[in-house]
């Protein structure tokens, strides 16, 4: 009896210990519903890629209808003509009908050849990327995306890169070279083109495009782990002039130097050095910030975080003019920095509340930062902004949003 009592007591104790974590997760998910629900469409005719696929599909659908009608007609004709109540005599015996057999073989062959020709034609149009196409390297990791512009070198060193928000020009082919840093992922933003698998050690290049400026939703289309559904990104398509000016601002960007003694300065120190006395790992060991010594590659590039409006690879969105200074968004940012693996299952970002999290199959104890120190880091991240004229969210319509408004 005592053994049973102790076992039940231990179970209740573990449940009580888990309740705070579950409560945090539930509360964060509930407060994190600040999403702009966007409709996705593979039939978005603003994309030449989608237009090509659409017209090829029309042929496939038309032939499918013809086959359906032909087979249905043959079936009903045969059933009616050779009904048992209309034919009392035994059926005639014969070897076969060469004409019918020829038709049954020839028609499918012709259809398959026609569809093959149409498919090859579309592939010849869609697979090659023009030399003048805008080139973007896409890196997928559990569970986030990095977008690098290999032809644009930052004045501060290294190529221009942005985390979880792809910026592209309109009315021009964009050559995406996709790969993965861990498992197989799937890159798919239906409004701008087809999907491609992102595979480790493999680079695939193909083109996407859109004629319409706007913000489009992208997702991981390949089951890749615990937070597959939380691996999202935004595509921000800008008119050519605005795209050029935005990219020029990114190229010239250097992270601002915080004023001595300011909240941002304290956050910068923690970002760069961590807090050895409590085991808190430096953010700079995993993240890059253009124009600073922070050059980590294990996490998304944070160079323009203050301009971005998504957090946690699209788990939360700050779709207000206040952005991350908005009270609700600030809470989400604080929770994310404090215990990312709690609010996003499978996240490899360290915990800063002293709790444990999983890294490569092993439980690891996180370091500790106070709430004030976490707010200092958040303040520093909010200061990482592009110039106002290069804010690619400003005035850009969110495609498929219920109100169709601009940001």
PDB file of N, CA, C and O in Angstrom, residues 291-325:
ATOM      1  N   UNK A 291      27.000  44.519 -39.311  1.00  0.00           N
ATOM      2  CA  UNK A 291      27.693  45.686 -38.774  1.00  0.00           C
ATOM      3  C   UNK A 291      28.144  45.521 -37.341  1.00  0.00           C
ATOM      4  O   UNK A 291      28.617  46.479 -36.733  1.00  0.00           O
ATOM      5  N   UNK A 292      28.040  44.306 -36.787  1.00  0.00           N
ATOM      6  CA  UNK A 292      28.528  44.010 -35.440  1.00  0.00           C
ATOM      7  C   UNK A 292      29.375  42.743 -35.514  1.00  0.00           C
ATOM      8  O   UNK A 292      29.363  42.042 -36.533  1.00  0.00           O
ATOM      9  N   UNK A 293      30.100  42.409 -34.435  1.00  0.00           N
ATOM     10  CA  UNK A 293      30.869  41.155 -34.450  1.00  0.00           C
ATOM     11  C   UNK A 293      29.987  39.910 -34.455  1.00  0.00           C
ATOM     12  O   UNK A 293      30.495  38.802 -34.658  1.00  0.00           O
ATOM     13  N   UNK A 294      28.684  40.061 -34.212  1.00  0.00           N
ATOM     14  CA  UNK A 294      27.780  38.901 -34.191  1.00  0.00           C
ATOM     15  C   UNK A 294      27.672  38.307 -35.586  1.00  0.00           C
ATOM     16  O   UNK A 294      27.196  38.962 -36.508  1.00  0.00           O
ATOM     17  N   UNK A 295      28.149  37.067 -35.732  1.00  0.00           N
ATOM     18  CA  UNK A 295      28.169  36.429 -37.047  1.00  0.00           C
ATOM     19  C   UNK A 295      27.717  34.976 -36.969  1.00  0.00           C
ATOM     20  O   UNK A 295      28.140  34.147 -37.762  1.00  0.00           O
ATOM     21  N   UNK A 296      26.868  34.667 -36.003  1.00  0.00           N
ATOM     22  CA  UNK A 296      26.386  33.296 -35.859  1.00  0.00           C
ATOM     23  C   UNK A 296      25.544  32.863 -37.046  1.00  0.00           C
ATOM     24  O   UNK A 296      24.876  33.676 -37.691  1.00  0.00           O
ATOM     25  N   UNK A 297      25.589  31.552 -37.343  1.00  0.00           N
ATOM     26  CA  UNK A 297      24.834  31.019 -38.485  1.00  0.00           C
ATOM     27  C   UNK A 297      23.861  29.928 -38.073  1.00  0.00           C
ATOM     28  O   UNK A 297      23.156  29.375 -38.914  1.00  0.00           O
ATOM     29  N   UNK A 298      23.783  29.621 -36.785  1.00  0.00           N
ATOM     30  CA  UNK A 298      22.898  28.540 -36.335  1.00  0.00           C
ATOM     31  C   UNK A 298      21.452  28.987 -36.220  1.00  0.00           C
ATOM     32  O   UNK A 298      20.547  28.153 -36.127  1.00  0.00           O
ATOM     33  N   UNK A 299      21.216  30.301 -36.215  1.00  0.00           N
ATOM     34  CA  UNK A 299      19.860  30.842 -36.113  1.00  0.00           C
ATOM     35  C   UNK A 299      19.619  31.879 -37.198  1.00  0.00           C
ATOM     36  O   UNK A 299      20.539  32.259 -37.933  1.00  0.00           O
ATOM     37  N   UNK A 300      18.387  32.363 -37.312  1.00  0.00           N
ATOM     38  CA  UNK A 300      18.061  33.350 -38.352  1.00  0.00           C
ATOM     39  C   UNK A 300      18.860  34.641 -38.195  1.00  0.00           C
ATOM     40  O   UNK A 300      19.222  35.032 -37.087  1.00  0.00           O
ATOM     41  N   UNK A 301      19.115  35.298 -39.318  1.00  0.00           N
ATOM     42  CA  UNK A 301      19.762  36.603 -39.309  1.00  0.00           C
ATOM     43  C   UNK A 301      18.811  37.615 -38.681  1.00  0.00           C
ATOM     44  O   UNK A 301      17.651  37.709 -39.060  1.00  0.00           O
ATOM     45  N   UNK A 302      19.317  38.367 -37.705  1.00  0.00           N
ATOM     46  CA  UNK A 302      18.481  39.331 -36.973  1.00  0.00           C
ATOM     47  C   UNK A 302      18.815  40.781 -37.327  1.00  0.00           C
ATOM     48  O   UNK A 302      18.400  41.698 -36.618  1.00  0.00           O
ATOM     49  N   UNK A 303      19.530  40.996 -38.425  1.00  0.00           N
ATOM     50  CA  UNK A 303      20.021  42.339 -38.742  1.00  0.00           C
ATOM     51  C   UNK A 303      18.919  43.382 -38.801  1.00  0.00           C
ATOM     52  O   UNK A 303      19.115  44.530 -38.403  1.00  0.00           O
ATOM     53  N   UNK A 304      17.739  43.007 -39.314  1.00  0.00           N
ATOM     54  CA  UNK A 304      16.660  43.978 -39.494  1.00  0.00           C
ATOM     55  C   UNK A 304      15.441  43.605 -38.656  1.00  0.00           C
ATOM     56  O   UNK A 304      14.301  43.842 -39.059  1.00  0.00           O
ATOM     57  N   UNK A 305      15.673  43.017 -37.483  1.00  0.00           N
ATOM     58  CA  UNK A 305      14.563  42.509 -36.688  1.00  0.00           C
ATOM     59  C   UNK A 305      13.537  43.589 -36.378  1.00  0.00           C
ATOM     60  O   UNK A 305      12.327  43.341 -36.385  1.00  0.00           O
ATOM     61  N   UNK A 306      13.977  44.802 -36.092  1.00  0.00           N
ATOM     62  CA  UNK A 306      13.048  45.865 -35.732  1.00  0.00           C
ATOM     63  C   UNK A 306      12.104  46.245 -36.856  1.00  0.00           C
ATOM     64  O   UNK A 306      11.032  46.802 -36.616  1.00  0.00           O
ATOM     65  N   UNK A 307      12.497  45.960 -38.096  1.00  0.00           N
ATOM     66  CA  UNK A 307      11.635  46.237 -39.245  1.00  0.00           C
ATOM     67  C   UNK A 307      10.690  45.078 -39.519  1.00  0.00           C
ATOM     68  O   UNK A 307       9.570  45.272 -39.990  1.00  0.00           O
ATOM     69  N   UNK A 308      11.131  43.867 -39.208  1.00  0.00           N
ATOM     70  CA  UNK A 308      10.307  42.684 -39.455  1.00  0.00           C
ATOM     71  C   UNK A 308       9.040  42.711 -38.608  1.00  0.00           C
ATOM     72  O   UNK A 308       9.005  43.318 -37.540  1.00  0.00           O
ATOM     73  N   UNK A 309       8.016  42.024 -39.095  1.00  0.00           N
ATOM     74  CA  UNK A 309       6.749  41.972 -38.354  1.00  0.00           C
ATOM     75  C   UNK A 309       6.337  40.553 -38.015  1.00  0.00           C
ATOM     76  O   UNK A 309       5.182  40.295 -37.688  1.00  0.00           O
ATOM     77  N   UNK A 310       7.279  39.628 -38.126  1.00  0.00           N
ATOM     78  CA  UNK A 310       6.985  38.254 -37.742  1.00  0.00           C
ATOM     79  C   UNK A 310       7.998  37.799 -36.705  1.00  0.00           C
ATOM     80  O   UNK A 310       9.127  38.280 -36.657  1.00  0.00           O
ATOM     81  N   UNK A 311       7.580  36.842 -35.900  1.00  0.00           N
ATOM     82  CA  UNK A 311       8.412  36.324 -34.816  1.00  0.00           C
ATOM     83  C   UNK A 311       8.242  34.811 -34.756  1.00  0.00           C
ATOM     84  O   UNK A 311       7.142  34.294 -34.959  1.00  0.00           O
ATOM     85  N   UNK A 312       9.342  34.112 -34.475  1.00  0.00           N
ATOM     86  CA  UNK A 312       9.260  32.663 -34.350  1.00  0.00           C
ATOM     87  C   UNK A 312       8.874  31.984 -35.646  1.00  0.00           C
ATOM     88  O   UNK A 312       8.114  31.026 -35.655  1.00  0.00           O
ATOM     89  N   UNK A 313       9.424  32.482 -36.777  1.00  0.00           N
ATOM     90  CA  UNK A 313       9.100  31.954 -38.112  1.00  0.00           C
ATOM     91  C   UNK A 313       7.607  32.023 -38.366  1.00  0.00           C
ATOM     92  O   UNK A 313       6.989  31.065 -38.822  1.00  0.00           O
ATOM     93  N   UNK A 314       7.028  33.166 -38.074  1.00  0.00           N
ATOM     94  CA  UNK A 314       5.631  33.407 -38.401  1.00  0.00           C
ATOM     95  C   UNK A 314       4.633  32.934 -37.369  1.00  0.00           C
ATOM     96  O   UNK A 314       3.420  33.004 -37.603  1.00  0.00           O
ATOM     97  N   UNK A 315       5.093  32.456 -36.196  1.00  0.00           N
ATOM     98  CA  UNK A 315       4.145  32.037 -35.159  1.00  0.00           C
ATOM     99  C   UNK A 315       3.340  33.225 -34.660  1.00  0.00           C
ATOM    100  O   UNK A 315       2.164  33.102 -34.341  1.00  0.00           O
ATOM    101  N   UNK A 316       4.008  34.375 -34.570  1.00  0.00           N
ATOM    102  CA  UNK A 316       3.334  35.598 -34.140  1.00  0.00           C
ATOM    103  C   UNK A 316       3.618  36.713 -35.123  1.00  0.00           C
ATOM    104  O   UNK A 316       4.655  36.723 -35.785  1.00  0.00           O
ATOM    105  N   UNK A 317       2.702  37.647 -35.200  1.00  0.00           N
ATOM    106  CA  UNK A 317       2.852  38.770 -36.115  1.00  0.00           C
ATOM    107  C   UNK A 317       2.526  40.068 -35.379  1.00  0.00           C
ATOM    108  O   UNK A 317       1.597  40.105 -34.571  1.00  0.00           O
ATOM    109  N   UNK A 318       3.301  41.097 -35.652  1.00  0.00           N
ATOM    110  CA  UNK A 318       3.072  42.415 -35.062  1.00  0.00           C
ATOM    111  C   UNK A 318       2.576  43.342 -36.164  1.00  0.00           C
ATOM    112  O   UNK A 318       3.321  44.160 -36.705  1.00  0.00           O
ATOM    113  N   UNK A 319       1.315  43.181 -36.526  1.00  0.00           N
ATOM    114  CA  UNK A 319       0.757  43.904 -37.672  1.00  0.00           C
ATOM    115  C   UNK A 319       0.129  45.235 -37.274  1.00  0.00           C
ATOM    116  O   UNK A 319      -0.998  45.558 -37.638  1.00  0.00           O
ATOM    117  N   UNK A 320       0.851  45.989 -36.479  1.00  0.00           N
ATOM    118  CA  UNK A 320       0.398  47.328 -36.108  1.00  0.00           C
ATOM    119  C   UNK A 320       1.553  48.295 -36.327  1.00  0.00           C
ATOM    120  O   UNK A 320       2.716  47.878 -36.457  1.00  0.00           O
ATOM    121  N   UNK A 321       1.256  49.580 -36.349  1.00  0.00           N
ATOM    122  CA  UNK A 321       2.320  50.570 -36.523  1.00  0.00           C
ATOM    123  C   UNK A 321       3.312  50.520 -35.371  1.00  0.00           C
ATOM    124  O   UNK A 321       4.482  50.856 -35.529  1.00  0.00           O
ATOM    125  N   UNK A 322       2.828  50.097 -34.189  1.00  0.00           N
ATOM    126  CA  UNK A 322       3.706  50.018 -33.024  1.00  0.00           C
ATOM    127  C   UNK A 322       4.683  48.850 -33.124  1.00  0.00           C
ATOM    128  O   UNK A 322       5.708  48.831 -32.446  1.00  0.00           O
ATOM    129  N   UNK A 323       4.349  47.868 -33.961  1.00  0.00           N
ATOM    130  CA  UNK A 323       5.162  46.671 -34.130  1.00  0.00           C
ATOM    131  C   UNK A 323       5.482  46.038 -32.777  1.00  0.00           C
ATOM    132  O   UNK A 323       4.582  45.753 -32.005  1.00  0.00           O
ATOM    133  N   UNK A 324       6.778  45.821 -32.475  1.00  0.00           N
ATOM    134  CA  UNK A 324       7.128  45.072 -31.264  1.00  0.00           C
ATOM    135  C   UNK A 324       7.088  45.913 -29.994  1.00  0.00           C
ATOM    136  O   UNK A 324       7.364  45.400 -28.907  1.00  0.00           O
ATOM    137  N   UNK A 325       6.730  47.193 -30.119  1.00  0.00           N
ATOM    138  CA  UNK A 325       6.497  47.984 -28.911  1.00  0.00           C
ATOM    139  C   UNK A 325       5.038  47.883 -28.468  1.00  0.00           C
ATOM    140  O   UNK A 325       4.695  48.316 -27.369  1.00  0.00           O
TER     141      UNK A 325
END
